[in-house]
Coordinates of C-alpha atoms and ligand atoms in Angstrom, one line a residue:
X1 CA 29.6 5.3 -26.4
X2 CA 28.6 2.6 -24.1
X3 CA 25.1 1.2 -23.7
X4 CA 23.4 2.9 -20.9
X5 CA 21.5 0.0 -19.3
X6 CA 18.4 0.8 -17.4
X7 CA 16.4 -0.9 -14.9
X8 CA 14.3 -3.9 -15.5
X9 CA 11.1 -3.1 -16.3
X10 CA 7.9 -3.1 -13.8
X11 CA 10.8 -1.9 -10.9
X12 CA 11.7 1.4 -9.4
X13 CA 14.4 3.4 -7.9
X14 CA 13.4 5.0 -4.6
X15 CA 15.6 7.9 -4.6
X16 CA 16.5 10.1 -1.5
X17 CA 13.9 12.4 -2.0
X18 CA 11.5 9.8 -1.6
X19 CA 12.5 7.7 1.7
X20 CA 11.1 9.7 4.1
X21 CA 7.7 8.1 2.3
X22 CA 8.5 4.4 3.1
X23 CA 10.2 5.5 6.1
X24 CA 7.2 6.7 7.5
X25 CA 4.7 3.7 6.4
X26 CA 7.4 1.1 7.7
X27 CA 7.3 3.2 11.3
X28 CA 3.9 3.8 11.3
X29 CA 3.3 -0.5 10.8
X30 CA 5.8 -1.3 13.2
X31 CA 5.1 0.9 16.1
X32 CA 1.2 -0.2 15.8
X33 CA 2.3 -4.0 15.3
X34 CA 4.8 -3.8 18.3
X35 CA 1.8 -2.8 20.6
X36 CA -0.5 -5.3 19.8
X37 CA 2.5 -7.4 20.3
X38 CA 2.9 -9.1 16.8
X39 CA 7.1 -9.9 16.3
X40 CA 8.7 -9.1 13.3
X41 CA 10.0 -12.0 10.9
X42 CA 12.2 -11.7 8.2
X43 CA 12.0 -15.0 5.8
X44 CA 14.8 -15.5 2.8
X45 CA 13.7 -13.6 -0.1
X46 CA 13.8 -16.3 -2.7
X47 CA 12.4 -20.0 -2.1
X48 CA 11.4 -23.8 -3.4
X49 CA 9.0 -23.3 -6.0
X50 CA 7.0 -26.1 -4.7
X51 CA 6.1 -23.9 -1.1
X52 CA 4.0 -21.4 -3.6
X53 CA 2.4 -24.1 -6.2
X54 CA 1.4 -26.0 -3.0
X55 CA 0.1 -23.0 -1.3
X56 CA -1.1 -20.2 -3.5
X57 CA -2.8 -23.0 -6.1
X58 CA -1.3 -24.6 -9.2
X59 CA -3.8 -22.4 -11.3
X60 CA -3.5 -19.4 -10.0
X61 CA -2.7 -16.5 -12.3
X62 CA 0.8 -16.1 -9.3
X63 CA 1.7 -19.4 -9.8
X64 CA 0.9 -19.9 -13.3
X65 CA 2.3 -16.6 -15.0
X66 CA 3.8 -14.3 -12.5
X67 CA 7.0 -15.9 -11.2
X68 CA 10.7 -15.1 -11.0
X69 CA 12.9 -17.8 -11.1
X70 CA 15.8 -18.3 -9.3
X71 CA 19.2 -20.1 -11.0
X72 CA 22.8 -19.6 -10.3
X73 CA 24.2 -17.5 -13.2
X74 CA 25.2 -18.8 -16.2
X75 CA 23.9 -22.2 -14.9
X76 CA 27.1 -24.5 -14.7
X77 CA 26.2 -27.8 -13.7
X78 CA 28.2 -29.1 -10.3
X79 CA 27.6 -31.2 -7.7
X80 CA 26.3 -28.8 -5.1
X81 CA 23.6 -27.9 -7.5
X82 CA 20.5 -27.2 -6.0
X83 CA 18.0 -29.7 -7.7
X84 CA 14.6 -27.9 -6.8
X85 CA 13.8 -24.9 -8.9
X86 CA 13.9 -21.7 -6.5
X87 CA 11.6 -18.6 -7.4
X88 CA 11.7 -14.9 -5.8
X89 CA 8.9 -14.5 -3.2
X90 CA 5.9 -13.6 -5.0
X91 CA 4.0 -13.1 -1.3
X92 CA 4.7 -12.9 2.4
X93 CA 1.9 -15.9 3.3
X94 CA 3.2 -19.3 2.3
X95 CA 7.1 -18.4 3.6
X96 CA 5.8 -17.3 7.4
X97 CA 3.6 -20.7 7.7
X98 CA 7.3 -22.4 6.5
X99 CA 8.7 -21.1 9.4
X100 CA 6.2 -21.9 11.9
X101 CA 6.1 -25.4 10.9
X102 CA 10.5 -25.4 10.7
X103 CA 10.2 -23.8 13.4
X104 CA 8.3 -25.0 15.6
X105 CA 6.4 -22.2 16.4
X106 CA 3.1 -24.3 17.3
X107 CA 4.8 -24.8 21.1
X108 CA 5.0 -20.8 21.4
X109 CA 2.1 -19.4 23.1
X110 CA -0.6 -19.4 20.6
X111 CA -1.7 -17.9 18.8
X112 CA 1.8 -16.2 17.2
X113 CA 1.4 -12.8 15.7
X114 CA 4.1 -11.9 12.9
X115 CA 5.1 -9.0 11.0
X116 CA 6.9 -8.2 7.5
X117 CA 8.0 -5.4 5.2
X118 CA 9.7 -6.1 2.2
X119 CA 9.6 -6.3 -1.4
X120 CA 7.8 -9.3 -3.5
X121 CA 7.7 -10.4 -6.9
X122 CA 5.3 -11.1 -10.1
X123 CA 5.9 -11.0 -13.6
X124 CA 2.7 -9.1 -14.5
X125 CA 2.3 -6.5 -16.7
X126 CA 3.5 -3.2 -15.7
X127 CA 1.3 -0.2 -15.9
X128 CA 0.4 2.6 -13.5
X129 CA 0.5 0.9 -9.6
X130 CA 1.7 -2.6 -10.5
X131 CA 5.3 -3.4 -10.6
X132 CA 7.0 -6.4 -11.3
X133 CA 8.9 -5.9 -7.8
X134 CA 6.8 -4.3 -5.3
X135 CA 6.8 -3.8 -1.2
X136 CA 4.4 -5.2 1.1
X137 CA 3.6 -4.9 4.9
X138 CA 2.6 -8.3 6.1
X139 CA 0.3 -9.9 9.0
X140 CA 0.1 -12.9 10.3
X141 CA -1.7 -14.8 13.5
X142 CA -1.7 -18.4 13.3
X143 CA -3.2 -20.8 16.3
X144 CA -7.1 -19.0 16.3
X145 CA -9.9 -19.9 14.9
X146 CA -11.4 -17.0 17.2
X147 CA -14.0 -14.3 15.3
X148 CA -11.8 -12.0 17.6
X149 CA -8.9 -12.9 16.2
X150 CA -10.6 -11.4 12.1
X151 CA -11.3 -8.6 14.4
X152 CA -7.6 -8.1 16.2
X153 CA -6.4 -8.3 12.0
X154 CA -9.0 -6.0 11.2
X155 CA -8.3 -3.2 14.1
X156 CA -4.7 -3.1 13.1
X157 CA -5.2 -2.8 9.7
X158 CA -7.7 0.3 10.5
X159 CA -5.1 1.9 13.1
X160 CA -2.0 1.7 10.3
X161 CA -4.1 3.4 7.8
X162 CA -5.7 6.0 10.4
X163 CA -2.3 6.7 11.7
X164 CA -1.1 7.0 7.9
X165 CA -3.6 9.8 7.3
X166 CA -5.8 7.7 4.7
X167 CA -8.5 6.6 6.7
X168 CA -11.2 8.6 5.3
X169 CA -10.1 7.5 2.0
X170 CA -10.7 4.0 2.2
X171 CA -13.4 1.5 3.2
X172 CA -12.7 -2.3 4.0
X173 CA -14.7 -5.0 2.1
X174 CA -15.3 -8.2 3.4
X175 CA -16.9 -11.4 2.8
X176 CA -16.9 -15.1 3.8
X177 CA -16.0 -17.9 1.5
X178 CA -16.4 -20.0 3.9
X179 CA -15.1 -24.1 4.7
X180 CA -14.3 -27.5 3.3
X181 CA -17.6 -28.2 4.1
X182 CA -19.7 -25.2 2.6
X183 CA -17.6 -25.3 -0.2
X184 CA -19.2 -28.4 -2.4
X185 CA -22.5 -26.8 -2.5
X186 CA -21.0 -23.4 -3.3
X187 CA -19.0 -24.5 -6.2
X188 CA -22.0 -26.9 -7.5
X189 CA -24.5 -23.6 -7.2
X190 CA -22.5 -21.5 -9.1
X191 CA -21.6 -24.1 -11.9
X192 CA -25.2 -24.5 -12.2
X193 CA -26.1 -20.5 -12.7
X194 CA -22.7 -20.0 -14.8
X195 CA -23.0 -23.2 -17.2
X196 CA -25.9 -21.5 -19.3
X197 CA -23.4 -18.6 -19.9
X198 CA -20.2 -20.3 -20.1
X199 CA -19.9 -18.9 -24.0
X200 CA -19.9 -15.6 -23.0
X201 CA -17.4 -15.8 -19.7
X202 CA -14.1 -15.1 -20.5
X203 CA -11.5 -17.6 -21.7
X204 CA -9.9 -17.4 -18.2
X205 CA -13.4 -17.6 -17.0
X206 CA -14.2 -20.7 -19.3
X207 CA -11.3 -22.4 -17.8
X208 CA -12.2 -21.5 -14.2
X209 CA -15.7 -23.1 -14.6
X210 CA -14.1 -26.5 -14.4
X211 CA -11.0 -25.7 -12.0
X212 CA -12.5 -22.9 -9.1
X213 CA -15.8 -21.3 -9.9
X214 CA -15.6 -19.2 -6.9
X215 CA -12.4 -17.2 -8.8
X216 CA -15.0 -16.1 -11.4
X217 CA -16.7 -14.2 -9.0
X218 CA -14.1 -11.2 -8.9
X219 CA -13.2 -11.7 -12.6
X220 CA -12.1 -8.0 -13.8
X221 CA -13.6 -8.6 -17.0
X222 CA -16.6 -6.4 -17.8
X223 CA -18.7 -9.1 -19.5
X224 CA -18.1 -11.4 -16.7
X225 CA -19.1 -9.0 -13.8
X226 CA -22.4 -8.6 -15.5
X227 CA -23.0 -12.0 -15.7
X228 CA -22.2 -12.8 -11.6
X229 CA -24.5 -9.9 -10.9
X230 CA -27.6 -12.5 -10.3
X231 CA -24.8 -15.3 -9.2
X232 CA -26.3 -17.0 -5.6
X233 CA -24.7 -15.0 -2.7
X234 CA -21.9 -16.9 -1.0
X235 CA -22.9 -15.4 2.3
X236 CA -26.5 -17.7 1.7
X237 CA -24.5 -20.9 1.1
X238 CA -22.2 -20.8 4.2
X239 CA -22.8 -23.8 6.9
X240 CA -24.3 -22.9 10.6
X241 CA -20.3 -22.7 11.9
X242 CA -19.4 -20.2 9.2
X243 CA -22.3 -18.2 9.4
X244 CA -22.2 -17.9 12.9
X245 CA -18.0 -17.3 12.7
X246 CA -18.8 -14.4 10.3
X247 CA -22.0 -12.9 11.8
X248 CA -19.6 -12.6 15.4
X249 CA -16.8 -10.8 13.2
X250 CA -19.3 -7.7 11.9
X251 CA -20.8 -8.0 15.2
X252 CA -17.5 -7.2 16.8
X253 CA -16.5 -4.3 13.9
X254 CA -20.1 -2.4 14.5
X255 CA -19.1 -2.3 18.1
X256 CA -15.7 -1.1 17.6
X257 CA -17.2 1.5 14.9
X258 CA -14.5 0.2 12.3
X259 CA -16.5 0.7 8.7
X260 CA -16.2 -2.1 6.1
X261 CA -18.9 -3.1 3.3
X262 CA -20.0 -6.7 3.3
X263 CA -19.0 -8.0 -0.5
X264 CA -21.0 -11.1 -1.2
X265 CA -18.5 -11.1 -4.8
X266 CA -14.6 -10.9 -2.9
X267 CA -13.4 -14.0 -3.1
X268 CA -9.4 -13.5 -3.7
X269 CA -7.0 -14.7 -6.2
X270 CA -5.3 -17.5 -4.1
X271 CA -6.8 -20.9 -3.4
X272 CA -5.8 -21.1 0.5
X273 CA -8.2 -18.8 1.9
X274 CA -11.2 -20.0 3.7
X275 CA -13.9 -18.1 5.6
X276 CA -13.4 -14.1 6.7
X277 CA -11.7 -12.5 3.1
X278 CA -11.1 -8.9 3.1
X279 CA -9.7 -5.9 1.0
X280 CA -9.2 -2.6 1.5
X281 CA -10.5 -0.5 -1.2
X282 CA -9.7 3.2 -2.1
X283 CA -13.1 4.8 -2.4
X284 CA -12.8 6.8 -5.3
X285 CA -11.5 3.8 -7.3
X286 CA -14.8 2.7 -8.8
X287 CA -13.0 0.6 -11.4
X288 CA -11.1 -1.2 -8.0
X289 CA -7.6 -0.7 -10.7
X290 CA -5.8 0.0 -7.6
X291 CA -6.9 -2.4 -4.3
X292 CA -4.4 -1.0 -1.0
X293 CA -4.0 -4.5 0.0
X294 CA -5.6 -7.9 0.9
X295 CA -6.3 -10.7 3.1
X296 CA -8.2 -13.5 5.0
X297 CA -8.4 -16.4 6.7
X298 CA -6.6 -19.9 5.8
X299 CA -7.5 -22.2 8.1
X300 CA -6.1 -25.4 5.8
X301 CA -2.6 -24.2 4.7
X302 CA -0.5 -25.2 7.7
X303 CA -1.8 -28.7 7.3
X304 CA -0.8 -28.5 3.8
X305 CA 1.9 -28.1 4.5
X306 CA 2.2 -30.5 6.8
X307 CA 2.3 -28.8 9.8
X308 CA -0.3 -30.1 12.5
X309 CA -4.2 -28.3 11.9
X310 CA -3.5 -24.6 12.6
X311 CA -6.1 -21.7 11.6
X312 CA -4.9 -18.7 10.9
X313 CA -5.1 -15.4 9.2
X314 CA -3.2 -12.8 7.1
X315 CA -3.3 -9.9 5.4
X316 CA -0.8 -7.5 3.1
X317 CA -0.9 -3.9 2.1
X318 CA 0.6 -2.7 -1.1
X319 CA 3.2 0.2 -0.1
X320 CA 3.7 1.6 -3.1
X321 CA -0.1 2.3 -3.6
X322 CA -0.5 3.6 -0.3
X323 CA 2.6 5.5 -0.8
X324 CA 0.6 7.1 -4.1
X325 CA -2.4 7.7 -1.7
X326 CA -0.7 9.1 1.0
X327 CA 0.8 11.9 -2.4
X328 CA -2.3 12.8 -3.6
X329 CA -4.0 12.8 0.0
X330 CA -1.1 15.4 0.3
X331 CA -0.7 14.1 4.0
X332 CA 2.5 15.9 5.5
X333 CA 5.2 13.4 6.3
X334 CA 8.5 14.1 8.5
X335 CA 11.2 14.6 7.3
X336 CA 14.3 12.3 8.0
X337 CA 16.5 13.8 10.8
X338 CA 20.0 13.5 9.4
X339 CA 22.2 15.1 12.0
X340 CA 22.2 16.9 15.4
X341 CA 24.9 18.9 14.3
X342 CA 26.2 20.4 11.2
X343 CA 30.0 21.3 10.7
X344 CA 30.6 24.8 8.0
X345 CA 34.6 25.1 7.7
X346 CA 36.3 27.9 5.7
X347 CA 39.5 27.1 4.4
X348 CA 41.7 24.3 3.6
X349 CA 43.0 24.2 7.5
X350 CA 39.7 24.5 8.5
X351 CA 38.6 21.4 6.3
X352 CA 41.6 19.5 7.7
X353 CA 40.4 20.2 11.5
X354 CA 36.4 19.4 10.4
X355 CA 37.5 16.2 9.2
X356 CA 39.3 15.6 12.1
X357 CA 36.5 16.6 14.5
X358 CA 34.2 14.4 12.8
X359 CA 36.2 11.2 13.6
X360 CA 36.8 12.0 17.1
X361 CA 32.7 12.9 17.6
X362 CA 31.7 10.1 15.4
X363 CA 34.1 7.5 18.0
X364 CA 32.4 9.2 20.9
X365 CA 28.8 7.9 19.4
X366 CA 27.6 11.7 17.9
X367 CA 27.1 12.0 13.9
X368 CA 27.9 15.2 12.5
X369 CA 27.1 16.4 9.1
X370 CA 29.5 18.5 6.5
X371 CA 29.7 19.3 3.4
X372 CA 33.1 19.6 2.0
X373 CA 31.7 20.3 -1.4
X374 CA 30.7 23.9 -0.7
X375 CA 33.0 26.4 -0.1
X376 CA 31.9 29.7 0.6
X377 CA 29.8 30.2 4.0
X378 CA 26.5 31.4 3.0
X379 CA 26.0 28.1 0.8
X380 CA 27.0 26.1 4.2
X381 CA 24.8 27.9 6.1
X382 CA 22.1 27.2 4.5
X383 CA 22.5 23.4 4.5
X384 CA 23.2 23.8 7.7
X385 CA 19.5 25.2 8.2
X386 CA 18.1 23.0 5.7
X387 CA 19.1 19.9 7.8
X388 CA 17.3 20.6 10.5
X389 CA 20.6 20.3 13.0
X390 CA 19.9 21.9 15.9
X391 CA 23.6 23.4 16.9
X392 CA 26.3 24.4 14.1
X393 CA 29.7 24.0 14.6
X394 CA 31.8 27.0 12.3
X395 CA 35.3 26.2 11.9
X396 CA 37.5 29.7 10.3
X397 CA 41.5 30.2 9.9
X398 CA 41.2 32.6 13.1
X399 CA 39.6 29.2 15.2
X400 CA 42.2 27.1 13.7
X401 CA 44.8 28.9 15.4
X402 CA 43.1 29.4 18.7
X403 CA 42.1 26.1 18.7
X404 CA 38.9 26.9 19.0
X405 CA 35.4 26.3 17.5
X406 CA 32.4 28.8 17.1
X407 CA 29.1 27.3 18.0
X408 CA 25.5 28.6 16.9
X409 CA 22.8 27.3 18.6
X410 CA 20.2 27.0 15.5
X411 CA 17.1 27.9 17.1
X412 CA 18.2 30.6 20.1
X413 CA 20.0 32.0 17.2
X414 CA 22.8 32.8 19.6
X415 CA 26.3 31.6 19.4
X416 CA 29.6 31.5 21.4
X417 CA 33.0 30.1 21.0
X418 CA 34.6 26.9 23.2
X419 CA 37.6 25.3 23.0
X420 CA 38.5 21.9 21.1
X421 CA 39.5 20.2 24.2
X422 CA 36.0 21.2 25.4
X423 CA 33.9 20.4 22.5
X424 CA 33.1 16.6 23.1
X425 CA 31.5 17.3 26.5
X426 CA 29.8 20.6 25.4
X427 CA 28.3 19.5 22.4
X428 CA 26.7 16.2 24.6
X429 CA 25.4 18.7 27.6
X430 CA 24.0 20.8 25.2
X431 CA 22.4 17.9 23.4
X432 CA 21.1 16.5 26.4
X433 CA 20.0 20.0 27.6
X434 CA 17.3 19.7 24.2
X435 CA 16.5 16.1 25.1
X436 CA 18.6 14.1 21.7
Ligands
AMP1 P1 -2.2 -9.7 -2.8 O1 -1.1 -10.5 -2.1 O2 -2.3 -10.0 -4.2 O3 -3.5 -9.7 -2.1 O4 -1.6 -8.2 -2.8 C1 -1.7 -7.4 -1.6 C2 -1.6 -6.0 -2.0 O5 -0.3 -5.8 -2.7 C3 -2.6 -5.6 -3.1 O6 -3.8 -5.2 -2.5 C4 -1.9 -4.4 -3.7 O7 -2.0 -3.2 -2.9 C5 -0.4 -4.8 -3.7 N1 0.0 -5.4 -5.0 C6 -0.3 -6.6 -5.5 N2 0.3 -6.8 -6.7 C7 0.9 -5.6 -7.0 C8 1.6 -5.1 -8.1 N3 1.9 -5.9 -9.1 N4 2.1 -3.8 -8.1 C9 1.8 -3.0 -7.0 N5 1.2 -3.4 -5.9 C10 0.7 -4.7 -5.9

């Protein structure tokens, strides 16, 4: 017997049964993205290395450990050989500033509000909500340093996951990591407090004492997070601008009545974020295993990328956690419409005529549902009912020789019989009667 190959590990097969889920996040964050006008961008799934290593941060655990490369298969050297190494997007961030520097986005009226959903990539080790490939739902606004703008991001963010039915289940955390310019005192005061415990940080830890001190802040590791307990407060170390930039943002969320918790210890895994940083946290995950999704402000990485000085700020929400939330919150999702009209046919003539029907309806724009699978007319009945069609169209030996069709009318109950020459314009007044 041949070897039955599975899928890669850390990925997942989102069967039928489970669309209408991602269905209903993706509709939920582009309706509430389309009204507070962001546009949606789509950016190439796989990219240069170099746009992440630059961005994201050399040492960071993404960039270090958790990328997919990209080669042609079975790697034959030609000419048209693309030198750089390419890697599948491990994040939505660094590819959107790409394209508003190729693009020249900074002539648009600023600042430019974008929107993604799509999946991502990380080698990291699978186990209960991580995968290896997983969705996101993306924000951007670049061109505002505005406190108003945190806030705009913030709102959204709020309305998605209120309009998702998880609201009450969540909180938002947020801090300020502040600037360029706070940042040398921050990183000296906290090499100073952590040098006397630098045995017992973890080796991660040991190595981030020397390369980003702030990273140790939101170490997972349970020695670590005892020791940053009496860390100085980043908050207390922020200069007048930042202070004042973050003090306007929770100014502007108490008056909107949007919860968060200030977290003096967020300070997020990549190394382009500066000021406002964010997460929003499922309440009853004490052990924070499961984070919904993540953001802030990077007010340096357009220049980095050599684009002119542009500040900006982002977030992403992990679907398939929210997905998981959305389950165990037990919130009641719509089903998928898949038809207006369902087609039951009896008999080999009858099937004949159905399929015929179909292509005629389908060229006149209407999509009509069948199942050719099922014979007898109970079983088609009730997929007829199950699909949630709102007229049937029953197709018997007696019709085929009239030339006619029966139609029931799934929620009157009542039927009546037209014929074929008829059908196309009966079936679009009665559709239009029930507002399809
Ligand atoms: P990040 O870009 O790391 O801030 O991730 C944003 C959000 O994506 C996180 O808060 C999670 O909800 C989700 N996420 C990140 N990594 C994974 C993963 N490996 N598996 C599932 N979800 C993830």
């Amino acid at each position: 017997m041949a070897e039955i190959i599975q899928k890669p590990r850390g990925t997942k097969d989102i069967l039928p049964d489970e669309q209408k889920y991602w269905q209903f996040v993706e509709k939920i964050v582009e309706r509430r993205c389309r009204a507070l006008e962001f546009g949606k961008i789509e950016t190439p799934i796989f990219e240069y290395a170099k746009l992440f290593s630059r961005g994201i941060g050399e040492t960071t655990d993404i960039v270090e450990k958790e990328m997919f490369e990209v080669k042609r298969y079975k790697n034959i050297s030609t000419q048209d050989e693309e030198n750089d190494q390419m890697v599948l997007r491990p994040e939505f961030t660094a590819s959107v500033v790409r394209a508003y520097i190729e693009k020249g986005m900074h002539v648009w009226p600023q600042p430019v509000k974008l929107f993604s959903f799509g999946p991502v990539f990380r080698y990291e080790r699978p186990q209960k909500g991580r995968y290896r490939q997983l969705w996101q739902f993306n924000l951007e606004v670049l061109g505002s340093d505005q406190p108003l703008t945190d806030v705009v991001v913030l709102l959204l963010i709020w309305q998605i996951f209120t309009d998702l039915g998880i609201n009450d289940s969540i909180i938002i955390e947020i801090n300020s990591i502040g600037c360029k310019t706070c940042r040398p005192k921050m990183r000296k005061n906290l090499i100073n407090y952590l040098s006397p415990y630098n045995n017992a940080l973890c080796g991660d830890c040991q190595r981030r004492l020397q390369t980003n001190p702030l990273r140790i802040l939101d170490c997972k590791e349970e020695n670590c997070q005892k020791i940053v307990q009496g860390a100085p407060q980043l908050i207390d170390m922020l200069c007048t601008e930042c202070k004042s930039h973050f003090k306007a943002v929770l100014e502007e969320l108490d008056d909107l009545n949007i919860p968060y918790d200030l977290n003096s210890r967020l300070v997020r895994g990549l190394d382009y974020y500066t000021r406002t940083t964010f997460e929003v946290v499922d309440i009853s995950d004490v052990a924070r295993q499961s984070v919904l999704g993540g953001g802030g402000r990077y007010d340096n990485l357009v220049e980095l990328y050599g684009g002119k000085s542009t500040p900006a700020i982002g977030f992403a929400g992990g679907v398939e956690r929210i997905i998981e939330k959305i389950k165990e919150r037990g919130v009641k999702i719509p089903e998928i419409r898949k038809t207006d009209i369902y087609m039951v046919q009896i008999g080999d003539k009858a099937k004949k005529l159905a399929l015929k029907l179909i292509c005629e309806l389908g060229k006149a724009g209407l999509a009509v549902s069948c199942s050719f699978g099922k014979d007898s007319l109970k079983s088609q009945l009730k997929a007829a009912d199950k699909s949630e069609a709102k007229l049937t169209i029953i197709i018997g030996q007696r019709e085929v020789l009239d030339q006619t069709v029966i139609i029931k009318d799934m929620f009157e109950g009542c039927q009546e019989t037209i014929e074929i020459n008829e059908l196309q314009n009966y079936l679009f007044n009665k559709l239009r009667s029930k507002n399809v």
